[in-house]
XYZ file of C-alpha atoms in Angstrom:
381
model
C 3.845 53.579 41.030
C 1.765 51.208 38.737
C 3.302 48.483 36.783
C 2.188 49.152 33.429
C -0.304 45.779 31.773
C 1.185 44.154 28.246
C -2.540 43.551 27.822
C -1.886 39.650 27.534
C -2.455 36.677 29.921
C -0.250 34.107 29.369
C 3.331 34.526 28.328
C 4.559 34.109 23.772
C 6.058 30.621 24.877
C 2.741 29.766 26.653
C 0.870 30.870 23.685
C 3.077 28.959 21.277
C 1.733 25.270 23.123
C -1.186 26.211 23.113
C -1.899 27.174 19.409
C 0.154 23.570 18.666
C -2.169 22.061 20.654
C -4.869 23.730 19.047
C -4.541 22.560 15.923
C -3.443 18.778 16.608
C -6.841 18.512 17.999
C -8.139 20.304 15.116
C -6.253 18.050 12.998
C -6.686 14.647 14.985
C -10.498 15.111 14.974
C -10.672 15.483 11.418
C -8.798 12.601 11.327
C -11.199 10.848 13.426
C -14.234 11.647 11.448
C -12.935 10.763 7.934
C -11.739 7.467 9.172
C -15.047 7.294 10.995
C -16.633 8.265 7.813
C -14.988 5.446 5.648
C -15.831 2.804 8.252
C -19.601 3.637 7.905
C -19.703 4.180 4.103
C -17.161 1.007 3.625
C -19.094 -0.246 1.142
C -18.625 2.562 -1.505
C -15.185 3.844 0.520
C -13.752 -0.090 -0.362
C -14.162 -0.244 -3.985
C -12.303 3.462 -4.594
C -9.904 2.920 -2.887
C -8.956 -0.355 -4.693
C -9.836 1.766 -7.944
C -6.887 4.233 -7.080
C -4.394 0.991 -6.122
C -5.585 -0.261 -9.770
C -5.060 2.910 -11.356
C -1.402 3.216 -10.232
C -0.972 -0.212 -11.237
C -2.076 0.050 -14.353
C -1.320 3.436 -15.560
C 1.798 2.648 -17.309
C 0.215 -0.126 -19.468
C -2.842 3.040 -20.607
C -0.200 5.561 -21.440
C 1.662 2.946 -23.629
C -1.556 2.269 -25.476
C -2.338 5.655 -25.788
C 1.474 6.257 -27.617
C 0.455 3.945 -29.963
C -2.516 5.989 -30.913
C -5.405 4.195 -28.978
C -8.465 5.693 -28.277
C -8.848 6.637 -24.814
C -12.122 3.994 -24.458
C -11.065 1.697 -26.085
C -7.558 1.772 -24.078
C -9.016 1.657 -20.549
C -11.491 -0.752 -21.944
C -8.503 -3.101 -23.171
C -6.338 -2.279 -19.735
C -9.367 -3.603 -17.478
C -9.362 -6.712 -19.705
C -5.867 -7.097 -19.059
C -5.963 -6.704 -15.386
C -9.063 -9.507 -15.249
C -7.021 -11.999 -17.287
C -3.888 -11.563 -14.900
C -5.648 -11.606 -11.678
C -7.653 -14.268 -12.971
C -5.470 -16.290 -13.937
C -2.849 -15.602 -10.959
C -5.872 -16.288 -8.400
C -6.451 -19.578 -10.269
C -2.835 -20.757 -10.109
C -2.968 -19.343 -6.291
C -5.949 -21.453 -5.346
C -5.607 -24.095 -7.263
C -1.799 -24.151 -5.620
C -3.448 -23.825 -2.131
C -6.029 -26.798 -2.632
C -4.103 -29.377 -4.109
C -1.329 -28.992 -1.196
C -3.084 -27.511 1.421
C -3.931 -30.912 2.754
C -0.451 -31.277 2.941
C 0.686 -28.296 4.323
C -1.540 -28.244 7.510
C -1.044 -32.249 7.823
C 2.633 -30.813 7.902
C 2.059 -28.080 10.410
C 0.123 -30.123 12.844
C 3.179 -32.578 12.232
C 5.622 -29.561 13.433
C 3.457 -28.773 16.246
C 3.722 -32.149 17.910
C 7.081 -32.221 17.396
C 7.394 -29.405 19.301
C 5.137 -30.110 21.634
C 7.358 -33.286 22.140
C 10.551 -31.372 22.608
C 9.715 -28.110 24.871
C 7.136 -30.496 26.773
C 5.472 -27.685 28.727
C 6.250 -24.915 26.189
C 4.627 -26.675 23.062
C 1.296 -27.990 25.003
C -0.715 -24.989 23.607
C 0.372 -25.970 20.159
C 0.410 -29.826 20.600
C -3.554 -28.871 21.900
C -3.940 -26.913 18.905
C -3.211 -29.426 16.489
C -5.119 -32.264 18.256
C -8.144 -30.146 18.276
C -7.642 -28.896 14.793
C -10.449 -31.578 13.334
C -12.786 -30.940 15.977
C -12.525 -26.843 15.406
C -12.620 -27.770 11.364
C -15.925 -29.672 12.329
C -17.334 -27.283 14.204
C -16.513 -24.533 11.779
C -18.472 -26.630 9.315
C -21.281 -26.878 10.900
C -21.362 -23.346 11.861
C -20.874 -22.345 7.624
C -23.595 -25.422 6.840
C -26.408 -23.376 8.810
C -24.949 -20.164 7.799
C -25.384 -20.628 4.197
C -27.087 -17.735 3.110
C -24.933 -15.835 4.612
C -21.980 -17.088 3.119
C -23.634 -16.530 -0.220
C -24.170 -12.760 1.286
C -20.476 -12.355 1.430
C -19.612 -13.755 -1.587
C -22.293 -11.495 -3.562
C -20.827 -8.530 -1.898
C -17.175 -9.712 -2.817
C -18.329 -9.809 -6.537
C -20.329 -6.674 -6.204
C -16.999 -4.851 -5.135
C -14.626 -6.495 -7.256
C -17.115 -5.612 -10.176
C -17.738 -1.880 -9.152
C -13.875 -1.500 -8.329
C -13.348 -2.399 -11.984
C -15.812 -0.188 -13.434
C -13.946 2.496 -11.411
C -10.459 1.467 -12.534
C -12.143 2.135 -16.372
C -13.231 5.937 -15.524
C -10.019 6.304 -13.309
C -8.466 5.838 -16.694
C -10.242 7.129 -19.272
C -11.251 10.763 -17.660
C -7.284 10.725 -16.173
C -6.998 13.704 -17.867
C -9.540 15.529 -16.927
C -8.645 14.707 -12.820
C -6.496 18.003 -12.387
C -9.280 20.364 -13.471
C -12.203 18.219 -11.525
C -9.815 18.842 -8.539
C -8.777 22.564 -9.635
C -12.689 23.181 -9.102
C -13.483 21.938 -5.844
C -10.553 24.377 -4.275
C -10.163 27.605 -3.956
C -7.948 29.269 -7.142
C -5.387 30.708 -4.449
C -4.690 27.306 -3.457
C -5.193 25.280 -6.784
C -1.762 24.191 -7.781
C -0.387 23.760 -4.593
C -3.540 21.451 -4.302
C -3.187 19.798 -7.920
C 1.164 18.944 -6.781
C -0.208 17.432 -3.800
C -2.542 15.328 -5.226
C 0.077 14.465 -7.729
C 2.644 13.767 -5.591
C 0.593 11.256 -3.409
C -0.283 9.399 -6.723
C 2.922 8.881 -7.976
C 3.906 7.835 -4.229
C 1.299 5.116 -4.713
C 1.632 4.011 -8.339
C 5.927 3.568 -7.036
C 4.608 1.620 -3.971
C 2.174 -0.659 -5.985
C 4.726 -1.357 -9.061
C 7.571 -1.964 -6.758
C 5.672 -4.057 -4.117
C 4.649 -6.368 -6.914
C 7.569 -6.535 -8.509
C 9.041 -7.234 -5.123
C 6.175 -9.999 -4.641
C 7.006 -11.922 -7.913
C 10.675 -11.954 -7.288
C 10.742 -13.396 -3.832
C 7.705 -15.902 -5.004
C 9.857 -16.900 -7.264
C 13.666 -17.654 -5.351
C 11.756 -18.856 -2.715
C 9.591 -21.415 -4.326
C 12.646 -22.472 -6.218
C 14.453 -22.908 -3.003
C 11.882 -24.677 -1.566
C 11.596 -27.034 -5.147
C 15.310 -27.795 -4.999
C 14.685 -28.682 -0.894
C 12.095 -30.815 -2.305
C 9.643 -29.390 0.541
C 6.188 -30.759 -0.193
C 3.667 -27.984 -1.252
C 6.443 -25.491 -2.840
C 4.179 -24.030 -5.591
C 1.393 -22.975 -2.679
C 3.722 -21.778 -0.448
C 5.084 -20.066 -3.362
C 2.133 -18.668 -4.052
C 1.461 -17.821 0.070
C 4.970 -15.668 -0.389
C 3.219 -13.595 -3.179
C -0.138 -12.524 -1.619
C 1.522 -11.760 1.634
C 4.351 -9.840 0.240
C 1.515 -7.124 0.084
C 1.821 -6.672 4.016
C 5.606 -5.345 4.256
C 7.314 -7.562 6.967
C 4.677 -8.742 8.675
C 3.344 -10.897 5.398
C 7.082 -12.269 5.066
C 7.506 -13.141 8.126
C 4.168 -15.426 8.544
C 5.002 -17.038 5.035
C 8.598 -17.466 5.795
C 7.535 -19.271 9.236
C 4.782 -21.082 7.547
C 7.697 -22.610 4.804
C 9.853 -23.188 7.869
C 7.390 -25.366 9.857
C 6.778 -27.186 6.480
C 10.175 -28.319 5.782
C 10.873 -29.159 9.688
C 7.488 -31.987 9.703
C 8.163 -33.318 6.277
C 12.231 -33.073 5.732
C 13.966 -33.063 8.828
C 16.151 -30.678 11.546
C 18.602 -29.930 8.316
C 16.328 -29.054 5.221
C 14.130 -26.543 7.878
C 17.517 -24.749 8.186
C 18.114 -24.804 4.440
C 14.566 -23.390 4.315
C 15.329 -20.963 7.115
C 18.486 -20.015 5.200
C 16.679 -19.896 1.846
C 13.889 -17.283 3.261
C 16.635 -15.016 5.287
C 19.015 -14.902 1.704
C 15.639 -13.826 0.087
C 14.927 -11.387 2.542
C 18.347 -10.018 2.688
C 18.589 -9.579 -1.161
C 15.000 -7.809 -0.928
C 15.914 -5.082 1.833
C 19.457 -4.751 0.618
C 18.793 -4.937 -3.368
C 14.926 -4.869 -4.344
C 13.738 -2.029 -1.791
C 17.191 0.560 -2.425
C 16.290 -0.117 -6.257
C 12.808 -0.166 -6.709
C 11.123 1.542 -3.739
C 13.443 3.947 -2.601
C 13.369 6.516 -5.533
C 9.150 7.043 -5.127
C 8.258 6.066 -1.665
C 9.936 7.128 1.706
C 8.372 5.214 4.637
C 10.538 4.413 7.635
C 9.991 0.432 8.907
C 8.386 1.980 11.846
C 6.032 4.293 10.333
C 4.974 0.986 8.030
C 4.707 -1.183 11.578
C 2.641 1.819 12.746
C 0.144 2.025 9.522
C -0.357 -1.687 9.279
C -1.182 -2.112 12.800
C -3.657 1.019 12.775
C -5.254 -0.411 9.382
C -5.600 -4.170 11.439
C -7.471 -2.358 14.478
C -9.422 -0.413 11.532
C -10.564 -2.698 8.668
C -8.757 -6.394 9.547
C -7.257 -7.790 6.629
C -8.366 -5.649 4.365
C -6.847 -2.271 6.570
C -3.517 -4.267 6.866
C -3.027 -4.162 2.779
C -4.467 -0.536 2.178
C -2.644 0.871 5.447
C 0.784 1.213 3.666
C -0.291 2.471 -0.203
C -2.521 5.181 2.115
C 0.841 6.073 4.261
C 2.674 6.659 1.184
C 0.626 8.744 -0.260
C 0.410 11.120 3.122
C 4.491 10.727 2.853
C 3.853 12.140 -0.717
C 1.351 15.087 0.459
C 3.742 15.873 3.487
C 6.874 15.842 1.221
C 5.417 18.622 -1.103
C 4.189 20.257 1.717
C 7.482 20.363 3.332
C 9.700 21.578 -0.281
C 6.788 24.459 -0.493
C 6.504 25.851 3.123
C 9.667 23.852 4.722
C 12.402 26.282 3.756
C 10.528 30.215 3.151
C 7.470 29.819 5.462
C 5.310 30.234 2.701
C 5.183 29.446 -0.841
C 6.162 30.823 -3.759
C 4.771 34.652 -4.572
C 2.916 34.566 -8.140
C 5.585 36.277 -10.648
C 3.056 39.581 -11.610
C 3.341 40.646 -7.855
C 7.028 39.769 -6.632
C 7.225 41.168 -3.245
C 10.030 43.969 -2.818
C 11.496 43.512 -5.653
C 13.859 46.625 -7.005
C 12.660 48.464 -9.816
C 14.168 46.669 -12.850
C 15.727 48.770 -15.350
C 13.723 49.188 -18.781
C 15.268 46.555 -21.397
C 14.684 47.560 -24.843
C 12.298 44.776 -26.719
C 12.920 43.669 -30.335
C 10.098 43.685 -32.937
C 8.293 40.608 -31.342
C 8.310 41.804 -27.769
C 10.917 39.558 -26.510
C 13.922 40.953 -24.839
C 16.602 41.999 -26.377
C 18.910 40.274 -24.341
C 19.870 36.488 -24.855
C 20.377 35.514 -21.388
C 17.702 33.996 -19.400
């Protein structure tokens, strides 16, 4: 007697893997080749994406102009002014901060270093070598930048050349914001256009939340900290202030480098005692941020577990250096964003939403008599 065949090889559970694994590989090497992609075309890849993080920024200060009956032009054109005064002006405070104490701070540093050095013995050589050959590195670094002039001048050409492009960007971003749910309505199929359009909104609003709150976030621990540090009397407050801000753009990571940095400061300059005021003055800061700020400010638009940001910022260092470390978390958020409307759309039916002229199986309604303007008769909804 013959065994009769279920005309399949492998058995459903089998199958199941298989098609997972399927499309992770599907998915990780598209992956691959965008990244790839925006690693080759960096130059042109660099200055949208800092177009998008200016756009969210920004937005809210366009739509208030445009309540108060500005043209569209001349609103953007008026925004992008703003944005160069601020940044200009915070990046000349910033530097300006950083040159007249920066002297001071590494002369403080290498001072912590040898302390160190002097107390672990062993354990501190590596830093007690550092700081001795400090000058010699700063010499040779010199020298190195001397002959490498053009160069240098290469760099800061392209630095202008992106900032400037990334501006002109920001200006379109704003003015033709309107017109960014039909441009994307086009390029997708009509089956899939608003389920495409409340992605692409939901990943911008994750971002425009993560920029707003992370500087918001930045300004107020620039500012309890550098007053700490001012009442500590800690030489170089104002830069380190300053060092708090730009790094608060790197979640964790950035605090904890500027938090060490004000640490090692106050222990060369003030003492054992004031470095554990300092110490105390960073960890309150810190405490009031992830207890207070981040609940507050964060927490209602963006949804990123600490690990998940670890994750991104480390991938975005091993991508793009600096520049991948301070793009890695906006980008993240706005995948949270994608996923989340992904998930309230297919999460809880297995597939969205039937269009309301074809509702599937739906009983025959009974005929409801119309008044004269066609709308039912009844007044329920």
């Amino acid at each position: 007697m013959q065994t009769p065949t279920t005309g399949t090889l492998l058995p459903e559970p089998v199958r199941r893997v298989a098609a997972w694994c399927a499309v992770l590989l599907l998915v990780a090497g598209v992956a691959a080749v965008f990244v790839w992609l925006c690693v080759v075309f960096k130059t042109a890849v660099t200055p949208v994406l800092l177009a998008i993080l200016g756009t969210a920024l920004l937005g809210p200060l366009y739509r208030r102009l445009l309540r108060m009956k500005v043209q569209k032009s001349l609103a953007a054109g008026l925004t992008v002014v703003a944005v160069l005064a601020v940044v200009g002006g915070a990046a000349y405070i910033v530097v300006a901060a950083l040159i007249d104490t920066g002297d001071q701070i590494v002369a403080s540093l290498r001072q912590a270093a040898e302390d160190i050095a002097k107390h672990f013995g062993a354990a501190g050589t590596s830093l007690d070598d550092l700081s001795r050959n400090a000058e010699g590195l700063l010499k040779k670094f010199g020298g190195t930048a001397a002959s490498g002039v053009i160069s240098g001048i290469s760099v800061v050409g392209q630095l202008i050349a992106t900032a400037v492009l990334a501006l002109l960007l920001i200006f379109f971003f704003l003015r033709d914001s309107d017109r960014a749910a039909g441009a994307l309505r086009s390029l997708v199929p009509r089956a899939t256009g608003d389920t495409v359009e409340a992605m692409a909104r939901r990943a911008f609003e994750a971002v425009e939340g993560f920029m707003r709150g992370t500087t918001f976030i930045a300004l107020v621990d620039a500012t309890l900290i550098g007053i700490g540090l001012l009442v500590l009397r800690v030489p170089g407050a104002v830069g380190l202030a300053a060092l708090v801000f730009v790094t608060a753009y790197i979640p964790y990571l950035g605090a904890f480098l500027s938090g060490a940095v004000a640490v090692l400061v106050a222990l060369a300059d003030r003492g054992f005692v004031i470095a554990l005021w300092a110490l105390g003055v960073v960890l309150a800061v810190q405490v009031i941020e992830g207890h207070l700020l981040q609940p507050m400010v964060q927490s209602r638009t963006v949804h990123m577990h600490p690990a998940a940001v670890m994750l991104a910022i480390t991938a975005g260092a091993s991508v793009a250096g600096i520049l991948g470390m301070l793009l890695a978390v906006p980008l993240t958020a706005a995948a949270t964003g994608v996923l989340g409307e992904l998930r309230s759309r297919y999460g809880k039916g297995g597939a969205p939403d039937a269009p309301p002229d074809a509702p599937p199986d739906a009983p025959d309604a009974p005929d409801t008599p119309q008044g004269p303007s066609g709308e039912s008769g009844s007044d329920t909804p």
